[in-house]
Structures are given as C-alpha cells and as structure tokens.
Amino acid sequence: MQKGNALVVGATGITGGNLAQYLAASGWTVYGLSRRPAKTAGVIPVSADLLDADATKTALDGLAITHVFYCTWTARDSEEENEKANGAMMNNLFAALDPSRLKHTSLVTGTKQYLGSFHDYGSGKVETPFRESAERVPGPNFYYTLEDIMRDVAERYGIAWNVHRPHTVIGYAPGNAMNMGTTIAVYASICRETGRAFTFPGSQEQWNFLTDMTEALLLARQMEWAALAPGAENEAFNTVNGDVFRWRRMWTEIGEYFGLEVADCPETPQPLETQMEGIEDTWREIASKYDLVESDVNEIASWWHTDGDLARTQECVNDINKTRDYGFTEHRETRAAFFDLFDRLAAEKIIPPLHGASS
C-alpha cells in the first residue's frame, strides 16, 4: 500500500539517510532533498540549498508532497546565527511547498532541548530522566526556533506535526563524518594497527554515569509510526533505544570487540582531537594496506563531535514512557547496534577487517 509522498530533508545525513531508505522500503514515494544528493535505491533525488529561497522553490515546484520529514541543520559561529540560518532554511522550505497537499510534518531535534545549545552546552539544569514536558532551557537555541516555525505553519494550514528528540544517533551513514559509531570504529582501528591503548577520551562523569543512545533505524521507525498512528499527532517524543549503559562497561566491550588493550579512564579528558592530531598519514597507510574505500580520515571520522558527547559532565538519560504510552514500543540493544555497525563498516571496507572479533 502506498503510504504517502514523503520529502526527507537532509537525506544524506545519518538520520535522513536511514529514514529515506526505510520509508522507500516501506511503501512510500520518497524524495530525498540535500545540496548534493546521493544515489540511493528507491529515493528520488532533489538538489537544493535551503538557504536559497528561489532555488528551493524551483527544486520543489510541482511535487505533490504529503509528508515532510525535516532532518537537517546548519552550524554557524554563534547560537543567534544558528537561529537565523536554520530558521531561514525551514521558512524557505515551507514557502516552496503546496500547503493544501500537506498532511503531516516531522522535525528531528535532540537532547540539546534539555541540555542547552552548542554554544552554552550543559547550561540546562533539567533533572534526569528528561521528559518531554520539561520547560525550555533559557537562552537561544535553534531547536526551539525550528519547532516554533513548524508548529506555526502546521496550525495555520491544519497540518499534523511531531517532534522527535533522539540522543546521540549511531548508524550506517557513508559520507557523514559526524557519527560517533564510525568515529569510535576508526579510532579503535588506528589503536589496533599502531599498538596504542584504547583510551576513553571523555570525562570521568561520562565514564561513570548512566546514559542512552539512539539507533538511526529505530528513529526512522518511530518517525513513520508517529506520522501514521491515530492519536500520535501534535506531540513531541523522546527517541532512544530503550536501554541504558555506562561507558566504563561499553568502552571495555567495544575494545574487546576490536581485540584491544583498554586503558583505565584518565583523571582528565584525553580528547580524540588531541590524541589523533597528525594521524592523517597513518590512516592513509592503513587504508592502502587494507584497500579501504577512503584514505582521508577526516572524511569518515569527526573527532570534535564525539569529544563533545563524551566530555559532558552532566548525566543524560531520556524518559520514553510517553512514546510507549502512545503505542510505540520498539527497542534496540545499544551494544548490539554498535557491533552491527562495526561489522558493516568492515564489510564495506570503511575500516579494516575485524580479524574474527565476535560478540
């Protein structure tokens, strides 16, 4: 059964890419919008820079979109600039679409809803577990800007909406470097090839606190569910795998999966950006040795992005009772999500073979 005409905005990212493929396999007509669309089976590419209003309108002209899934953002030097740029992108998108055809719009934000913006991260004092009903953290936050614009458009034209708030998203996303799972896999591969100890880069708090994560495919399933389920419309939902863990155990298990010596967590953070300084030539040698598909380590790993997650000094656990009460009960073991990703990265020759590592 054809479920609708979906526009996935940000279709080459970890969230949008996995969502576009999932919807295409689930009976949707899927248009994947990005500045540089990738060739993805079942996804119709749409090329546009959302900061260019005229180009966006031209690219979307005549498309009978019924459902919008907004999975993109752009970074600027301040949060005020983030608000301005990201707000312009969403406004340009909705101005280019025919509102009479739209039935539903979804927005992916995240736990900066509770923690504060990139530029004031950790300023939020929301008690864990984070609940969707928590008040907004004071100060500028482009997540709030996007949500306000979307809800205003939805109310104006009678369109249903949902907001999805994942924690750190992991999943297979070639060409997207801001992926903790891939970054850790690249770091572990370098440690194994060079004999380095597998050293946790973050804070003692993250090492010891409980935390959670979100697999991209689970997020895709929740987004489709919310777009179609009667009674789920016009709500915000946290989106995490459904389990919790401590990095002190997970890091050890990941190290064992790669056959590595796992170092004790240092008293002070050892950022990957510092540990991996000047590692480009080493990765080129590893890529040549194993005939990997990418020899530029900076195209597949984002040290600063993973450092930001693991250096937090605040506990981050998300409450998912609301989504369960509304009827979405799927879950995913985070440990298995990591290991499945590592296996695929090795199979696709993004990282070296795992040499018989098993779960």
Short mmCIF file of N, CA and C in Angstrom, two decimals, residues 198-292:
data_model
loop_
_atom_site.label_atom_id
_atom_site.label_comp_id
_atom_site.label_asym_id
_atom_site.label_seq_id
_atom_site.Cartn_x
_atom_site.Cartn_y
_atom_site.Cartn_z
N PHE A 198 43.53 1.72 23.94
CA PHE A 198 42.21 2.24 23.59
C PHE A 198 41.74 3.09 24.77
N THR A 199 42.01 4.39 24.68
CA THR A 199 41.82 5.30 25.81
C THR A 199 40.54 6.10 25.66
N PHE A 200 39.68 6.04 26.66
CA PHE A 200 38.44 6.81 26.65
C PHE A 200 38.78 8.29 26.63
N PRO A 201 38.20 9.05 25.70
CA PRO A 201 38.61 10.45 25.55
C PRO A 201 37.87 11.43 26.44
N GLY A 202 36.80 10.97 27.11
CA GLY A 202 35.90 11.90 27.77
C GLY A 202 36.13 12.09 29.26
N SER A 203 35.06 12.53 29.91
CA SER A 203 35.14 12.90 31.32
C SER A 203 34.90 11.70 32.23
N GLN A 204 35.33 11.83 33.46
CA GLN A 204 35.05 10.82 34.48
C GLN A 204 33.55 10.66 34.68
N GLU A 205 32.82 11.78 34.58
CA GLU A 205 31.37 11.73 34.75
C GLU A 205 30.72 10.86 33.68
N GLN A 206 31.10 11.08 32.40
CA GLN A 206 30.51 10.25 31.34
C GLN A 206 30.94 8.79 31.48
N TRP A 207 32.14 8.56 31.94
CA TRP A 207 32.64 7.19 32.14
C TRP A 207 31.77 6.44 33.14
N ASN A 208 31.30 7.16 34.17
CA ASN A 208 30.60 6.50 35.28
C ASN A 208 29.09 6.65 35.27
N PHE A 209 28.57 7.73 34.65
CA PHE A 209 27.13 7.97 34.68
C PHE A 209 26.39 6.98 33.78
N LEU A 210 25.10 6.81 34.06
CA LEU A 210 24.23 6.14 33.11
C LEU A 210 23.94 7.06 31.94
N THR A 211 23.75 6.47 30.76
CA THR A 211 23.41 7.24 29.58
C THR A 211 22.63 6.35 28.62
N ASP A 212 22.22 6.91 27.49
CA ASP A 212 21.50 6.14 26.48
C ASP A 212 21.85 6.66 25.09
N MET A 213 21.38 5.98 24.05
CA MET A 213 21.67 6.37 22.68
C MET A 213 20.49 6.03 21.80
N THR A 214 20.59 6.41 20.51
CA THR A 214 19.52 6.18 19.55
C THR A 214 20.09 5.57 18.28
N GLU A 215 19.59 4.41 17.88
CA GLU A 215 19.96 3.87 16.58
C GLU A 215 19.13 4.54 15.50
N ALA A 216 19.75 4.88 14.38
CA ALA A 216 19.09 5.63 13.32
C ALA A 216 17.85 4.90 12.79
N LEU A 217 17.92 3.58 12.68
CA LEU A 217 16.78 2.84 12.15
C LEU A 217 15.61 2.84 13.12
N LEU A 218 15.89 2.79 14.42
CA LEU A 218 14.81 2.88 15.39
C LEU A 218 14.14 4.25 15.31
N LEU A 219 14.93 5.30 15.14
CA LEU A 219 14.37 6.63 14.97
C LEU A 219 13.49 6.69 13.72
N ALA A 220 13.94 6.08 12.62
CA ALA A 220 13.14 6.06 11.40
C ALA A 220 11.79 5.39 11.63
N ARG A 221 11.80 4.31 12.36
CA ARG A 221 10.56 3.59 12.62
C ARG A 221 9.62 4.43 13.48
N GLN A 222 10.18 5.12 14.47
CA GLN A 222 9.31 5.96 15.29
C GLN A 222 8.73 7.10 14.48
N MET A 223 9.51 7.68 13.58
CA MET A 223 9.02 8.79 12.78
C MET A 223 7.88 8.35 11.86
N GLU A 224 8.03 7.18 11.24
CA GLU A 224 6.93 6.69 10.40
C GLU A 224 5.70 6.40 11.25
N TRP A 225 5.91 5.76 12.39
CA TRP A 225 4.78 5.44 13.27
C TRP A 225 4.01 6.70 13.66
N ALA A 226 4.72 7.73 14.10
CA ALA A 226 4.06 8.95 14.56
C ALA A 226 3.32 9.65 13.42
N ALA A 227 3.86 9.56 12.20
CA ALA A 227 3.22 10.20 11.05
C ALA A 227 1.92 9.52 10.65
N LEU A 228 1.74 8.27 11.03
CA LEU A 228 0.58 7.50 10.59
C LEU A 228 -0.36 7.08 11.71
N ALA A 229 0.11 7.00 12.94
CA ALA A 229 -0.69 6.44 14.03
C ALA A 229 -1.77 7.42 14.48
N PRO A 230 -3.03 6.99 14.50
CA PRO A 230 -4.09 7.87 15.02
C PRO A 230 -3.83 8.21 16.48
N GLY A 231 -3.95 9.48 16.80
CA GLY A 231 -3.76 9.92 18.17
C GLY A 231 -2.36 10.33 18.54
N ALA A 232 -1.37 10.07 17.67
CA ALA A 232 0.02 10.41 17.98
C ALA A 232 0.41 11.78 17.46
N GLU A 233 -0.47 12.42 16.71
CA GLU A 233 -0.13 13.69 16.09
C GLU A 233 -0.03 14.81 17.13
N ASN A 234 0.73 15.84 16.74
CA ASN A 234 0.88 17.07 17.53
C ASN A 234 1.49 16.81 18.90
N GLU A 235 2.50 15.95 18.92
CA GLU A 235 3.20 15.62 20.15
C GLU A 235 4.71 15.58 19.90
N ALA A 236 5.48 15.85 20.95
CA ALA A 236 6.93 15.65 20.92
C ALA A 236 7.25 14.35 21.62
N PHE A 237 8.20 13.58 21.06
CA PHE A 237 8.57 12.29 21.63
C PHE A 237 10.08 12.18 21.75
N ASN A 238 10.57 11.80 22.93
CA ASN A 238 11.95 11.36 23.06
C ASN A 238 12.12 10.07 22.28
N THR A 239 13.33 9.85 21.75
CA THR A 239 13.59 8.67 20.94
C THR A 239 14.93 8.09 21.31
N VAL A 240 14.94 7.04 22.13
CA VAL A 240 16.17 6.34 22.47
C VAL A 240 15.91 4.83 22.39
N ASN A 241 17.00 4.08 22.47
CA ASN A 241 16.90 2.64 22.20
C ASN A 241 16.08 1.87 23.23
N GLY A 242 15.98 2.38 24.44
CA GLY A 242 15.20 1.70 25.46
C GLY A 242 16.04 1.01 26.53
N ASP A 243 17.37 1.04 26.35
CA ASP A 243 18.25 0.53 27.39
C ASP A 243 19.15 1.67 27.87
N VAL A 244 19.82 1.46 28.99
CA VAL A 244 20.81 2.41 29.49
C VAL A 244 22.12 1.66 29.72
N PHE A 245 23.22 2.40 29.74
CA PHE A 245 24.52 1.77 29.94
C PHE A 245 25.47 2.78 30.54
N ARG A 246 26.62 2.29 31.00
CA ARG A 246 27.71 3.14 31.45
C ARG A 246 28.87 2.95 30.47
N TRP A 247 29.52 4.06 30.13
CA TRP A 247 30.62 3.95 29.18
C TRP A 247 31.75 3.08 29.72
N ARG A 248 31.93 3.00 31.01
CA ARG A 248 33.03 2.20 31.55
C ARG A 248 32.88 0.73 31.17
N ARG A 249 31.65 0.27 31.00
CA ARG A 249 31.44 -1.10 30.52
C ARG A 249 31.41 -1.14 28.99
N MET A 250 30.68 -0.20 28.37
CA MET A 250 30.55 -0.22 26.91
C MET A 250 31.91 -0.04 26.24
N TRP A 251 32.73 0.87 26.76
CA TRP A 251 34.04 1.12 26.16
C TRP A 251 34.91 -0.14 26.23
N THR A 252 34.83 -0.82 27.36
CA THR A 252 35.59 -2.06 27.51
C THR A 252 35.11 -3.12 26.53
N GLU A 253 33.80 -3.24 26.36
CA GLU A 253 33.25 -4.24 25.43
C GLU A 253 33.59 -3.90 23.99
N ILE A 254 33.58 -2.62 23.64
CA ILE A 254 33.99 -2.23 22.28
C ILE A 254 35.47 -2.55 22.08
N GLY A 255 36.30 -2.23 23.08
CA GLY A 255 37.73 -2.56 22.96
C GLY A 255 37.95 -4.05 22.77
N GLU A 256 37.24 -4.85 23.54
CA GLU A 256 37.36 -6.31 23.40
C GLU A 256 36.90 -6.77 22.02
N TYR A 257 35.89 -6.12 21.48
CA TYR A 257 35.38 -6.48 20.15
C TYR A 257 36.46 -6.29 19.08
N PHE A 258 37.28 -5.27 19.28
CA PHE A 258 38.38 -4.99 18.34
C PHE A 258 39.68 -5.67 18.76
N GLY A 259 39.65 -6.41 19.86
CA GLY A 259 40.85 -7.09 20.33
C GLY A 259 41.89 -6.15 20.90
N LEU A 260 41.46 -5.12 21.63
CA LEU A 260 42.36 -4.07 22.09
C LEU A 260 42.62 -4.12 23.59
N GLU A 261 43.76 -3.57 23.98
CA GLU A 261 44.02 -3.28 25.38
C GLU A 261 43.26 -2.00 25.74
N VAL A 262 42.40 -2.09 26.75
CA VAL A 262 41.60 -0.94 27.15
C VAL A 262 42.25 -0.27 28.35
N ALA A 263 42.62 1.00 28.19
CA ALA A 263 43.26 1.74 29.27
C ALA A 263 42.23 2.16 30.32
N ASP A 264 42.69 2.39 31.54
CA ASP A 264 41.82 2.99 32.54
C ASP A 264 41.44 4.40 32.10
N CYS A 265 40.27 4.84 32.53
CA CYS A 265 39.84 6.19 32.18
C CYS A 265 40.77 7.21 32.86
N PRO A 266 41.39 8.11 32.09
CA PRO A 266 42.28 9.10 32.69
C PRO A 266 41.51 10.04 33.63
N GLU A 267 42.24 10.64 34.56
CA GLU A 267 41.62 11.58 35.51
C GLU A 267 41.09 12.81 34.78
N THR A 268 41.79 13.24 33.75
CA THR A 268 41.35 14.37 32.95
C THR A 268 41.08 13.89 31.53
N PRO A 269 40.12 14.50 30.84
CA PRO A 269 39.78 14.06 29.48
C PRO A 269 40.98 14.07 28.55
N GLN A 270 41.01 13.08 27.66
CA GLN A 270 42.05 12.97 26.63
C GLN A 270 41.35 13.05 25.27
N PRO A 271 40.99 14.24 24.80
CA PRO A 271 40.14 14.38 23.61
C PRO A 271 40.72 13.66 22.40
N LEU A 272 39.85 13.07 21.61
CA LEU A 272 40.29 12.42 20.37
C LEU A 272 40.96 13.42 19.44
N GLU A 273 40.47 14.65 19.46
CA GLU A 273 41.06 15.67 18.59
C GLU A 273 42.54 15.85 18.91
N THR A 274 42.91 15.69 20.20
CA THR A 274 44.31 15.78 20.60
C THR A 274 45.02 14.46 20.34
N GLN A 275 44.41 13.33 20.74
CA GLN A 275 45.03 12.02 20.54
C GLN A 275 45.34 11.76 19.07
N MET A 276 44.44 12.22 18.20
CA MET A 276 44.56 11.89 16.77
C MET A 276 45.20 13.02 15.95
N GLU A 277 45.78 13.98 16.62
CA GLU A 277 46.45 15.05 15.90
C GLU A 277 47.58 14.49 15.04
N GLY A 278 47.59 14.83 13.76
CA GLY A 278 48.62 14.37 12.84
C GLY A 278 48.48 12.92 12.42
N ILE A 279 47.30 12.32 12.58
CA ILE A 279 47.11 10.89 12.28
C ILE A 279 46.81 10.63 10.81
N GLU A 280 46.70 11.69 10.01
CA GLU A 280 46.26 11.54 8.62
C GLU A 280 47.14 10.58 7.81
N ASP A 281 48.46 10.72 7.95
CA ASP A 281 49.36 9.85 7.19
C ASP A 281 49.24 8.39 7.65
N THR A 282 49.06 8.20 8.94
CA THR A 282 48.89 6.83 9.46
C THR A 282 47.64 6.19 8.87
N TRP A 283 46.55 6.94 8.80
CA TRP A 283 45.33 6.37 8.23
C TRP A 283 45.51 6.07 6.74
N ARG A 284 46.23 6.92 6.02
CA ARG A 284 46.47 6.65 4.60
C ARG A 284 47.22 5.33 4.44
N GLU A 285 48.17 5.08 5.32
CA GLU A 285 48.90 3.80 5.27
C GLU A 285 47.97 2.63 5.58
N ILE A 286 47.10 2.79 6.57
CA ILE A 286 46.14 1.73 6.90
C ILE A 286 45.20 1.50 5.74
N ALA A 287 44.71 2.58 5.14
CA ALA A 287 43.79 2.46 4.01
C ALA A 287 44.44 1.74 2.84
N SER A 288 45.71 2.04 2.58
CA SER A 288 46.43 1.38 1.50
C SER A 288 46.65 -0.10 1.81
N LYS A 289 47.00 -0.40 3.04
CA LYS A 289 47.26 -1.78 3.45
C LYS A 289 46.05 -2.67 3.27
N TYR A 290 44.86 -2.14 3.59
CA TYR A 290 43.63 -2.95 3.55
C TYR A 290 42.72 -2.60 2.38
N ASP A 291 43.20 -1.74 1.47
CA ASP A 291 42.41 -1.34 0.29
C ASP A 291 41.06 -0.77 0.72
N LEU A 292 41.08 0.17 1.66
CA LEU A 292 39.85 0.77 2.15
C LEU A 292 39.32 1.81 1.15
#
